[in-house]
Amino acid sequence: MLALRLTRAARPAVQLRRLLVAAASGGTGFLLLGALGYALGHPQTPGAAVLRLAWCLVPLAATVYFALAVARTDPGTRPRPGLSAVGLGPARLMAISALTTALSATLGSMLALLVFLHLRGDLTGMPFDGAAAQFLAADQPLPLPAALTLLTLVPVIASTTVAFALRPRDPRPPAKATRAFGRFGAYGHSAQRETFGAYGRFGARWRTAAGRKGTTPEPPPEVTDPRVTDSGDAGSVGAGSRGIASRVTGSGVIDSRATGPGITGPGITGPRLTNPSTTNPRLTNPEAPEQDADQADTPTHLPPPREAPVGLPWGIATIAAGLAVQAYAGRTTPAPDLTDLPVEAFTVLVGWVLTALGLVLASPGLTHLCGRLLQAVRPGALRLLAGRVLMGEATRIGRPLGVVCAVASATYAMTALYDGPTPTFGPLTTLGALVVTGSTVATLLTAATEARQCRADTTAALLRLGAPGSMLRSAAALRAAALLAVFGPLTLVIANLAALPMAH
Amino acid sequence: MEAPPDNDVMWARSLHFTHRDGSPGLAGVSLEVRQSEILAVSGPRGSGKTTLLRCLSGLVKAQQGEVWFNSAPMHTLGPMARERLRRDRFCWIDPAPVLVPELNVWENAALPLMLRGTSRRRAKVAALEWLERLDVGDRARRRPHELRQAERQRVCIARALAPGPTILFADEPTAPLHRADRAHVLRTLTTAARSHGITVVLATHDSETAALADRAVSLLDGRRVKTVHLPESPETEGRAACSLSV
């Protein structure tokens, strides 16, 4: 009931997003019912029917992804300190967002069922002179349990995904230092031996600086030797020799391990030296997660910014693998195409799935790279804000952007670059393409909205500082232009590479 | 209309402000701010200090009344002109430090200068100088999440002082801090303002903080009063008076 009340009293933009979820769910539900109709009409070819059902997975995945993005952006299910006191805690909020998602998706599914029944002529007379009678198997009676089972797929999967993604979680314990294996892979932390020439080896001092900055970001000032912190804070290449010298004075022992967090005083041990169980607050202190959760609520606690995404090499490798699979499928003549439904298209499908996965993996890294390039050389306020924000939001924006890029390149390769016999797009294919494209683009826009909501207080502070609103808008436009400049050509290149084997 | 004294950098006359939901904000506040003084606007919570500062700095427009800055009317300016004035002449310190989390400390402090069009190198020099003065110079290359709250607030103060504003509006700048940090932050703020001739309008509900200022103006329920001492009730309204069961 509370979910209904919260759903009703929302702003038009939020309602529009929920309606879009309902529309996507309706489209997917209609596609599923269309597959059912095909199976009813062609009981002699179960393979083709299964393949049609398998193709429905793509719109289903796009719809669920979109529903998840909308549930994340929903202001009605934001944690509210006032309501948490009366019992509307994180778990209840998760239930509410799952229920809201289920509500929108069920609305769409019901609409899909209505349209399906109407087109089959079950409700009133046959519309459109029975044009849809053939592929919807109007002459057969509709098996209602099958239809309802197919229709409940979208709401159930969407709300389960939302509940799983928004489940209340304790903040993660701080990441430990890089795991070091001992001899033969044992867990013992054996001392890293300084072999001949290891001290002056290229890059050895960088690792020291990076490891120190990464593992112990802020040593407690009251227990740290001041002689040590000034070299530890510098964290640069040139501070290496000073750091070594101060370590000698601090601990009395020449600690020459390259990766150790060598900023420890006499009585303090670094995280690397101690047993890992003592550095993990969850293990030593069972109440630590609650403390962290409390800390996350207080305004004094700033969450650390997300680290740079690391999936770029994996993504590029996966894209290459996907393109290779497509090229392998294109060796046979005639080249199978995506719009055909025979089983030979399976290899092409696998290739496209691999390519899409690679794009999703690679695009946060590419987005981060865009931001880094934007703020590269002596940036002013505009480029600094545009680039750093893009770097900070790389994961949030990049993943849906990768999905959009994959969908766009697949569409482009299927329509514009296809030079075989003119493909015929049926109404179901068009509907599926529409659902997938619309859902992915709407997901991208919703992710942008989510990023804007998360940065609302920073934007307000900037406006109080006197930053002109036009500058903030032009920073956003600069971000969009940079992303377009990178991902537009990338889409074209991927589509061309995918269409290359068919052209031969 | 009488001419304001020459050394008044800003003066306001009978400001009335009602919030959008109808709750009263200001009810006829008049005050003047002299050149390079530290003016404390004191009063209990909910007395309209923040609203007064927002009206004076041009963040919001008062429904009635006049605000004059440097003998030019501010209440007739449009939002764009007020924004430019705020960028070029005023600075603002929030109760809680709000830094841009993606920028590091010196970039945060140099941001207002860069927004004014100063070159990056010059802005960096000024920002580093102010960070050094406020004892956060060694944190200049850190990100805001690595700093403690008091250090973040000092970075905010450095960010507000670095452009050399004509008037600095500080809205309870020490509210979320402990007393030791509070004294440090206030001392650095007042010292920096005095040594550089920056006018500070400081909203506070703390009489110790108000004692650091040159002059104090008391607000109570949106009105300017001489004293904020409420009439003492003869005896405490204790459990007997407030209990429903009596």
mmCIF file of N, CA, C and O in Angstrom, chain A residues 213 217-219 221 232-233 299-305 375 377-381 384-385 388-389 391-393 455 457-458 461-471, chain B residues 54 59 80 83 86-87 90-92 94 96 98-104 107-108 111-112 114-115 120-121 138-139 142-149 151-152 159-160 176:
data_model
loop_
_atom_site.group_PDB
_atom_site.id
_atom_site.type_symbol
_atom_site.label_atom_id
_atom_site.label_comp_id
_atom_site.label_asym_id
_atom_site.label_seq_id
_atom_site.Cartn_x
_atom_site.Cartn_y
_atom_site.Cartn_z
ATOM 1 N N LYS A 213 50.788 5.208 -1.225
ATOM 2 C CA LYS A 213 49.595 6.036 -1.356
ATOM 3 C C LYS A 213 48.346 5.174 -1.372
ATOM 4 O O LYS A 213 47.316 5.562 -0.875
ATOM 5 N N PRO A 217 46.399 5.537 2.988
ATOM 6 C CA PRO A 217 46.186 6.864 2.453
ATOM 7 C C PRO A 217 46.460 7.964 3.463
ATOM 8 O O PRO A 217 46.942 9.013 3.099
ATOM 9 N N GLU A 218 46.141 7.718 4.715
ATOM 10 C CA GLU A 218 46.366 8.787 5.677
ATOM 11 C C GLU A 218 46.815 8.190 7.000
ATOM 12 O O GLU A 218 46.005 7.673 7.756
ATOM 13 N N PRO A 219 48.081 8.213 7.266
ATOM 14 C CA PRO A 219 48.525 7.700 8.554
ATOM 15 C C PRO A 219 48.057 8.629 9.652
ATOM 16 O O PRO A 219 47.974 9.839 9.450
ATOM 17 N N PRO A 221 48.040 11.141 12.354
ATOM 18 C CA PRO A 221 49.137 12.081 12.544
ATOM 19 C C PRO A 221 49.772 12.001 13.922
ATOM 20 O O PRO A 221 50.943 12.323 14.072
ATOM 21 N N GLY A 232 56.579 10.716 3.081
ATOM 22 C CA GLY A 232 55.484 9.859 2.657
ATOM 23 C C GLY A 232 54.418 10.633 1.908
ATOM 24 O O GLY A 232 53.799 10.124 0.995
ATOM 25 N N ASP A 233 54.212 11.875 2.302
ATOM 26 C CA ASP A 233 53.201 12.653 1.627
ATOM 27 C C ASP A 233 53.625 13.035 0.222
ATOM 28 O O ASP A 233 52.783 13.207 -0.647
ATOM 29 N N PRO A 299 27.363 13.609 7.673
ATOM 30 C CA PRO A 299 27.837 14.452 6.579
ATOM 31 C C PRO A 299 29.348 14.578 6.544
ATOM 32 O O PRO A 299 29.897 14.993 5.545
ATOM 33 N N THR A 300 30.014 14.241 7.650
ATOM 34 C CA THR A 300 31.460 14.431 7.639
ATOM 35 C C THR A 300 32.159 13.378 6.811
ATOM 36 O O THR A 300 33.296 13.547 6.428
ATOM 37 N N HIS A 301 31.474 12.280 6.550
ATOM 38 C CA HIS A 301 32.132 11.196 5.845
ATOM 39 C C HIS A 301 31.916 11.351 4.350
ATOM 40 O O HIS A 301 30.792 11.325 3.870
ATOM 41 N N LEU A 302 33.000 11.526 3.631
ATOM 42 C CA LEU A 302 32.908 11.587 2.181
ATOM 43 C C LEU A 302 33.261 10.222 1.633
ATOM 44 O O LEU A 302 34.257 9.635 2.024
ATOM 45 N N PRO A 303 32.445 9.683 0.763
ATOM 46 C CA PRO A 303 32.840 8.416 0.157
ATOM 47 C C PRO A 303 34.027 8.640 -0.770
ATOM 48 O O PRO A 303 34.102 9.664 -1.443
ATOM 49 N N PRO A 304 34.951 7.710 -0.762
ATOM 50 C CA PRO A 304 36.087 7.887 -1.671
ATOM 51 C C PRO A 304 35.621 7.788 -3.109
ATOM 52 O O PRO A 304 34.672 7.065 -3.408
ATOM 53 N N PRO A 305 36.228 8.535 -3.985
ATOM 54 C CA PRO A 305 35.812 8.466 -5.383
ATOM 55 C C PRO A 305 36.132 7.109 -5.966
ATOM 56 O O PRO A 305 37.011 6.399 -5.480
ATOM 57 N N GLN A 375 40.778 16.990 -19.460
ATOM 58 C CA GLN A 375 41.423 17.850 -18.463
ATOM 59 C C GLN A 375 42.930 17.747 -18.585
ATOM 60 O O GLN A 375 43.645 17.934 -17.615
ATOM 61 N N VAL A 377 45.858 19.155 -20.559
ATOM 62 C CA VAL A 377 46.963 20.103 -20.556
ATOM 63 C C VAL A 377 46.490 21.438 -20.031
ATOM 64 O O VAL A 377 45.707 22.114 -20.677
ATOM 65 N N ARG A 378 46.953 21.806 -18.849
ATOM 66 C CA ARG A 378 46.691 23.101 -18.240
ATOM 67 C C ARG A 378 45.229 23.505 -18.381
ATOM 68 O O ARG A 378 44.907 24.486 -19.051
ATOM 69 N N PRO A 379 44.332 22.780 -17.745
ATOM 70 C CA PRO A 379 42.916 23.075 -17.948
ATOM 71 C C PRO A 379 42.461 24.295 -17.158
ATOM 72 O O PRO A 379 42.956 24.566 -16.069
ATOM 73 N N GLY A 380 41.525 25.020 -17.722
ATOM 74 C CA GLY A 380 40.832 26.067 -16.985
ATOM 75 C C GLY A 380 39.697 25.443 -16.202
ATOM 76 O O GLY A 380 39.598 24.219 -16.086
ATOM 77 N N ALA A 381 38.827 26.296 -15.682
ATOM 78 C CA ALA A 381 37.747 25.782 -14.834
ATOM 79 C C ALA A 381 36.799 24.905 -15.627
ATOM 80 O O ALA A 381 36.359 23.862 -15.142
ATOM 81 N N LEU A 384 38.421 21.570 -16.552
ATOM 82 C CA LEU A 384 38.698 20.840 -15.313
ATOM 83 C C LEU A 384 37.426 20.197 -14.785
ATOM 84 O O LEU A 384 37.404 18.989 -14.484
ATOM 85 N N LEU A 385 36.357 20.991 -14.700
ATOM 86 C CA LEU A 385 35.101 20.430 -14.185
ATOM 87 C C LEU A 385 34.580 19.343 -15.113
ATOM 88 O O LEU A 385 34.178 18.268 -14.659
ATOM 89 N N ARG A 388 37.078 16.114 -14.992
ATOM 90 C CA ARG A 388 37.139 15.373 -13.732
ATOM 91 C C ARG A 388 35.813 14.702 -13.420
ATOM 92 O O ARG A 388 35.773 13.597 -12.895
ATOM 93 N N VAL A 389 34.721 15.386 -13.734
ATOM 94 C CA VAL A 389 33.421 14.772 -13.469
ATOM 95 C C VAL A 389 33.245 13.553 -14.361
ATOM 96 O O VAL A 389 32.751 12.509 -13.915
ATOM 97 N N MET A 391 35.617 11.680 -15.439
ATOM 98 C CA MET A 391 36.460 10.625 -14.868
ATOM 99 C C MET A 391 35.778 9.998 -13.658
ATOM 100 O O MET A 391 35.839 8.782 -13.449
ATOM 101 N N GLY A 392 35.123 10.839 -12.857
ATOM 102 C CA GLY A 392 34.473 10.307 -11.660
ATOM 103 C C GLY A 392 33.259 9.450 -11.985
ATOM 104 O O GLY A 392 32.982 8.473 -11.298
ATOM 105 N N GLU A 393 32.533 9.826 -13.033
ATOM 106 C CA GLU A 393 31.298 9.112 -13.365
ATOM 107 C C GLU A 393 31.530 8.084 -14.461
ATOM 108 O O GLU A 393 30.577 7.689 -15.132
ATOM 109 N N ARG A 455 25.206 14.499 -7.899
ATOM 110 C CA ARG A 455 26.086 15.646 -7.791
ATOM 111 C C ARG A 455 25.317 16.924 -7.483
ATOM 112 O O ARG A 455 25.836 18.022 -7.668
ATOM 113 N N ASP A 457 24.305 18.385 -4.706
ATOM 114 C CA ASP A 457 24.779 19.304 -3.660
ATOM 115 C C ASP A 457 26.068 19.988 -4.075
ATOM 116 O O ASP A 457 26.288 21.157 -3.746
ATOM 117 N N THR A 458 26.918 19.278 -4.818
ATOM 118 C CA THR A 458 28.125 19.922 -5.316
ATOM 119 C C THR A 458 27.778 21.030 -6.297
ATOM 120 O O THR A 458 28.376 22.115 -6.270
ATOM 121 N N ALA A 461 26.639 23.989 -4.385
ATOM 122 C CA ALA A 461 27.762 24.713 -3.775
ATOM 123 C C ALA A 461 28.501 25.527 -4.826
ATOM 124 O O ALA A 461 28.935 26.659 -4.558
ATOM 125 N N LEU A 462 28.635 24.981 -6.016
ATOM 126 C CA LEU A 462 29.304 25.730 -7.081
ATOM 127 C C LEU A 462 28.501 26.967 -7.450
ATOM 128 O O LEU A 462 29.068 28.039 -7.701
ATOM 129 N N LEU A 463 27.182 26.833 -7.448
ATOM 130 C CA LEU A 463 26.357 27.997 -7.777
ATOM 131 C C LEU A 463 26.459 29.047 -6.686
ATOM 132 O O LEU A 463 26.442 30.242 -6.964
ATOM 133 N N ARG A 464 26.562 28.600 -5.415
ATOM 134 C CA ARG A 464 26.751 29.569 -4.338
ATOM 135 C C ARG A 464 28.084 30.277 -4.473
ATOM 136 O O ARG A 464 28.223 31.433 -4.109
ATOM 137 N N LEU A 465 29.075 29.557 -4.998
ATOM 138 C CA LEU A 465 30.377 30.184 -5.222
ATOM 139 C C LEU A 465 30.302 31.241 -6.302
ATOM 140 O O LEU A 465 31.191 32.067 -6.408
ATOM 141 N N GLY A 466 29.271 31.175 -7.124
ATOM 142 C CA GLY A 466 29.164 32.125 -8.209
ATOM 143 C C GLY A 466 29.543 31.544 -9.543
ATOM 144 O O GLY A 466 29.755 32.290 -10.495
ATOM 145 N N ALA A 467 29.649 30.235 -9.629
ATOM 146 C CA ALA A 467 29.908 29.635 -10.931
ATOM 147 C C ALA A 467 28.698 29.855 -11.811
ATOM 148 O O ALA A 467 27.575 29.586 -11.395
ATOM 149 N N PRO A 468 28.892 30.412 -12.993
ATOM 150 C CA PRO A 468 27.723 30.667 -13.829
ATOM 151 C C PRO A 468 27.069 29.371 -14.272
ATOM 152 O O PRO A 468 27.739 28.379 -14.559
ATOM 153 N N GLY A 469 25.744 29.400 -14.290
ATOM 154 C CA GLY A 469 25.017 28.209 -14.712
ATOM 155 C C GLY A 469 25.320 27.838 -16.153
ATOM 156 O O GLY A 469 25.324 26.659 -16.510
ATOM 157 N N SER A 470 25.606 28.862 -16.947
ATOM 158 C CA SER A 470 25.924 28.569 -18.346
ATOM 159 C C SER A 470 27.221 27.781 -18.444
ATOM 160 O O SER A 470 27.369 26.921 -19.317
ATOM 161 N N MET A 471 28.163 28.046 -17.510
ATOM 162 C CA MET A 471 29.408 27.302 -17.567
ATOM 163 C C MET A 471 29.186 25.838 -17.198
ATOM 164 O O MET A 471 29.776 24.945 -17.810
ATOM 165 N N ARG B 54 21.790 35.251 2.834
ATOM 166 C CA ARG B 54 21.455 34.915 1.442
ATOM 167 C C ARG B 54 20.877 36.120 0.710
ATOM 168 O O ARG B 54 21.158 36.327 -0.470
ATOM 169 N N LEU B 59 21.954 35.776 -3.214
ATOM 170 C CA LEU B 59 21.526 34.432 -3.601
ATOM 171 C C LEU B 59 20.027 34.387 -3.813
ATOM 172 O O LEU B 59 19.538 33.726 -4.720
ATOM 173 N N MET B 80 21.280 37.294 -13.499
ATOM 174 C CA MET B 80 22.593 37.170 -14.135
ATOM 175 C C MET B 80 23.575 38.172 -13.536
ATOM 176 O O MET B 80 24.719 37.842 -13.229
ATOM 177 N N GLU B 83 24.567 37.174 -10.143
ATOM 178 C CA GLU B 83 25.512 36.061 -10.186
ATOM 179 C C GLU B 83 26.925 36.564 -10.488
ATOM 180 O O GLU B 83 27.897 36.140 -9.868
ATOM 181 N N ARG B 86 28.244 38.239 -7.463
ATOM 182 C CA ARG B 86 28.626 37.268 -6.453
ATOM 183 C C ARG B 86 29.960 36.622 -6.800
ATOM 184 O O ARG B 86 30.776 36.342 -5.940
ATOM 185 N N ARG B 87 30.162 36.404 -8.092
ATOM 186 C CA ARG B 87 31.399 35.754 -8.509
ATOM 187 C C ARG B 87 32.589 36.688 -8.342
ATOM 188 O O ARG B 87 33.657 36.276 -7.913
ATOM 189 N N PHE B 90 31.912 38.777 -4.069
ATOM 190 C CA PHE B 90 31.564 38.114 -2.814
ATOM 191 C C PHE B 90 32.164 36.718 -2.781
ATOM 192 O O PHE B 90 32.542 36.162 -3.808
ATOM 193 N N CYS B 91 32.219 36.175 -1.590
ATOM 194 C CA CYS B 91 32.514 34.759 -1.450
ATOM 195 C C CYS B 91 31.651 34.223 -0.323
ATOM 196 O O CYS B 91 31.137 34.993 0.487
ATOM 197 N N TRP B 92 31.540 32.956 -0.246
ATOM 198 C CA TRP B 92 30.560 32.337 0.639
ATOM 199 C C TRP B 92 31.196 31.116 1.267
ATOM 200 O O TRP B 92 31.845 30.326 0.581
ATOM 201 N N ASP B 94 30.138 27.801 3.522
ATOM 202 C CA ASP B 94 28.986 27.023 3.967
ATOM 203 C C ASP B 94 29.197 26.526 5.390
ATOM 204 O O ASP B 94 30.325 26.456 5.868
ATOM 205 N N ALA B 96 28.756 23.413 6.346
ATOM 206 C CA ALA B 96 29.523 22.185 6.161
ATOM 207 C C ALA B 96 30.369 22.356 4.915
ATOM 208 O O ALA B 96 29.926 22.953 3.945
ATOM 209 N N VAL B 98 31.627 21.946 1.538
ATOM 210 C CA VAL B 98 31.229 21.268 0.304
ATOM 211 C C VAL B 98 32.309 21.545 -0.730
ATOM 212 O O VAL B 98 32.399 22.640 -1.269
ATOM 213 N N LEU B 99 33.143 20.557 -0.954
ATOM 214 C CA LEU B 99 34.184 20.683 -1.967
ATOM 215 C C LEU B 99 33.807 19.810 -3.147
ATOM 216 O O LEU B 99 33.039 18.862 -3.012
ATOM 217 N N VAL B 100 34.334 20.145 -4.289
ATOM 218 C CA VAL B 100 34.092 19.307 -5.461
ATOM 219 C C VAL B 100 34.935 18.044 -5.290
ATOM 220 O O VAL B 100 36.153 18.124 -5.231
ATOM 221 N N PRO B 101 34.299 16.882 -5.165
ATOM 222 C CA PRO B 101 35.076 15.708 -4.764
ATOM 223 C C PRO B 101 36.051 15.232 -5.826
ATOM 224 O O PRO B 101 36.991 14.503 -5.512
ATOM 225 N N GLU B 102 35.841 15.640 -7.074
ATOM 226 C CA GLU B 102 36.726 15.134 -8.118
ATOM 227 C C GLU B 102 38.015 15.929 -8.214
ATOM 228 O O GLU B 102 39.004 15.426 -8.749
ATOM 229 N N LEU B 103 37.996 17.168 -7.717
ATOM 230 C CA LEU B 103 39.195 17.985 -7.812
ATOM 231 C C LEU B 103 40.020 17.803 -6.551
ATOM 232 O O LEU B 103 39.487 17.515 -5.489
ATOM 233 N N ASN B 104 41.329 17.991 -6.656
ATOM 234 C CA ASN B 104 42.118 17.903 -5.438
ATOM 235 C C ASN B 104 42.070 19.240 -4.706
ATOM 236 O O ASN B 104 41.369 20.163 -5.127
ATOM 237 N N GLU B 107 43.141 22.542 -6.439
ATOM 238 C CA GLU B 107 42.247 22.888 -7.551
ATOM 239 C C GLU B 107 40.916 23.410 -7.018
ATOM 240 O O GLU B 107 40.331 24.341 -7.584
ATOM 241 N N ASN B 108 40.461 22.815 -5.901
ATOM 242 C CA ASN B 108 39.257 23.332 -5.263
ATOM 243 C C ASN B 108 39.450 24.769 -4.824
ATOM 244 O O ASN B 108 38.578 25.610 -5.011
ATOM 245 N N LEU B 111 39.529 27.201 -7.713
ATOM 246 C CA LEU B 111 38.383 27.194 -8.625
ATOM 247 C C LEU B 111 37.706 28.562 -8.764
ATOM 248 O O LEU B 111 37.416 28.985 -9.891
ATOM 249 N N PRO B 112 37.454 29.308 -7.655
ATOM 250 C CA PRO B 112 36.825 30.620 -7.851
ATOM 251 C C PRO B 112 37.680 31.567 -8.674
ATOM 252 O O PRO B 112 37.159 32.325 -9.495
ATOM 253 N N MET B 114 39.773 30.648 -11.018
ATOM 254 C CA MET B 114 39.693 30.223 -12.411
ATOM 255 C C MET B 114 38.338 30.573 -13.010
ATOM 256 O O MET B 114 38.235 30.863 -14.193
ATOM 257 N N LEU B 115 37.291 30.557 -12.159
ATOM 258 C CA LEU B 115 35.976 30.948 -12.656
ATOM 259 C C LEU B 115 35.949 32.417 -13.019
ATOM 260 O O LEU B 115 35.186 32.842 -13.882
ATOM 261 N N ARG B 120 45.584 29.757 -15.020
ATOM 262 C CA ARG B 120 45.724 28.616 -14.130
ATOM 263 C C ARG B 120 46.938 28.751 -13.230
ATOM 264 O O ARG B 120 46.885 28.485 -12.034
ATOM 265 N N ARG B 121 48.040 29.231 -13.801
ATOM 266 C CA ARG B 121 49.262 29.319 -13.008
ATOM 267 C C ARG B 121 49.091 30.304 -11.855
ATOM 268 O O ARG B 121 49.420 30.033 -10.712
ATOM 269 N N ASP B 138 50.262 21.223 3.207
ATOM 270 C CA ASP B 138 50.836 19.904 2.929
ATOM 271 C C ASP B 138 49.804 18.950 2.364
ATOM 272 O O ASP B 138 50.141 17.875 1.908
ATOM 273 N N ARG B 139 48.547 19.349 2.394
ATOM 274 C CA ARG B 139 47.499 18.488 1.835
ATOM 275 C C ARG B 139 47.078 18.940 0.447
ATOM 276 O O ARG B 139 46.024 18.539 -0.025
ATOM 277 N N ARG B 142 46.072 16.340 -2.116
ATOM 278 C CA ARG B 142 45.161 15.260 -1.738
ATOM 279 C C ARG B 142 43.780 15.523 -2.315
ATOM 280 O O ARG B 142 43.454 16.642 -2.680
ATOM 281 N N ARG B 143 42.960 14.482 -2.290
ATOM 282 C CA ARG B 143 41.559 14.645 -2.639
ATOM 283 C C ARG B 143 40.767 14.977 -1.371
ATOM 284 O O ARG B 143 41.217 14.630 -0.268
ATOM 285 N N PRO B 144 39.615 15.613 -1.489
ATOM 286 C CA PRO B 144 38.882 16.013 -0.272
ATOM 287 C C PRO B 144 38.514 14.857 0.650
ATOM 288 O O PRO B 144 38.437 15.041 1.855
ATOM 289 N N HIS B 145 38.300 13.658 0.098
ATOM 290 C CA HIS B 145 37.861 12.581 0.981
ATOM 291 C C HIS B 145 38.980 12.086 1.876
ATOM 292 O O HIS B 145 38.727 11.347 2.814
ATOM 293 N N GLU B 146 40.209 12.472 1.592
ATOM 294 C CA GLU B 146 41.308 12.037 2.442
ATOM 295 C C GLU B 146 41.536 12.992 3.607
ATOM 296 O O GLU B 146 42.383 12.725 4.449
ATOM 297 N N LEU B 147 40.807 14.084 3.641
ATOM 298 C CA LEU B 147 41.038 15.095 4.670
ATOM 299 C C LEU B 147 40.043 14.918 5.800
ATOM 300 O O LEU B 147 38.997 14.294 5.642
ATOM 301 N N ARG B 148 40.406 15.493 6.946
ATOM 302 C CA ARG B 148 39.443 15.510 8.034
ATOM 303 C C ARG B 148 38.515 16.707 7.854
ATOM 304 O O ARG B 148 38.794 17.614 7.071
ATOM 305 N N GLN B 149 37.433 16.702 8.624
ATOM 306 C CA GLN B 149 36.404 17.718 8.420
ATOM 307 C C GLN B 149 36.956 19.119 8.658
ATOM 308 O O GLN B 149 36.674 20.046 7.895
ATOM 309 N N GLU B 151 39.982 20.119 8.339
ATOM 310 C CA GLU B 151 40.867 20.503 7.234
ATOM 311 C C GLU B 151 40.065 20.891 6.003
ATOM 312 O O GLU B 151 40.402 21.847 5.301
ATOM 313 N N ARG B 152 38.975 20.146 5.770
ATOM 314 C CA ARG B 152 38.116 20.499 4.635
ATOM 315 C C ARG B 152 37.538 21.892 4.815
ATOM 316 O O ARG B 152 37.448 22.671 3.868
ATOM 317 N N ARG B 159 39.486 28.690 -0.073
ATOM 318 C CA ARG B 159 38.824 28.885 -1.359
ATOM 319 C C ARG B 159 38.069 30.203 -1.375
ATOM 320 O O ARG B 159 37.996 30.876 -2.394
ATOM 321 N N ALA B 160 37.508 30.566 -0.201
ATOM 322 C CA ALA B 160 36.767 31.819 -0.164
ATOM 323 C C ALA B 160 37.698 33.023 -0.096
ATOM 324 O O ALA B 160 37.355 34.092 -0.591
ATOM 325 N N PRO B 176 30.015 22.464 12.459
ATOM 326 C CA PRO B 176 30.199 21.022 12.673
ATOM 327 C C PRO B 176 31.519 20.651 13.328
ATOM 328 O O PRO B 176 31.883 19.485 13.286
#
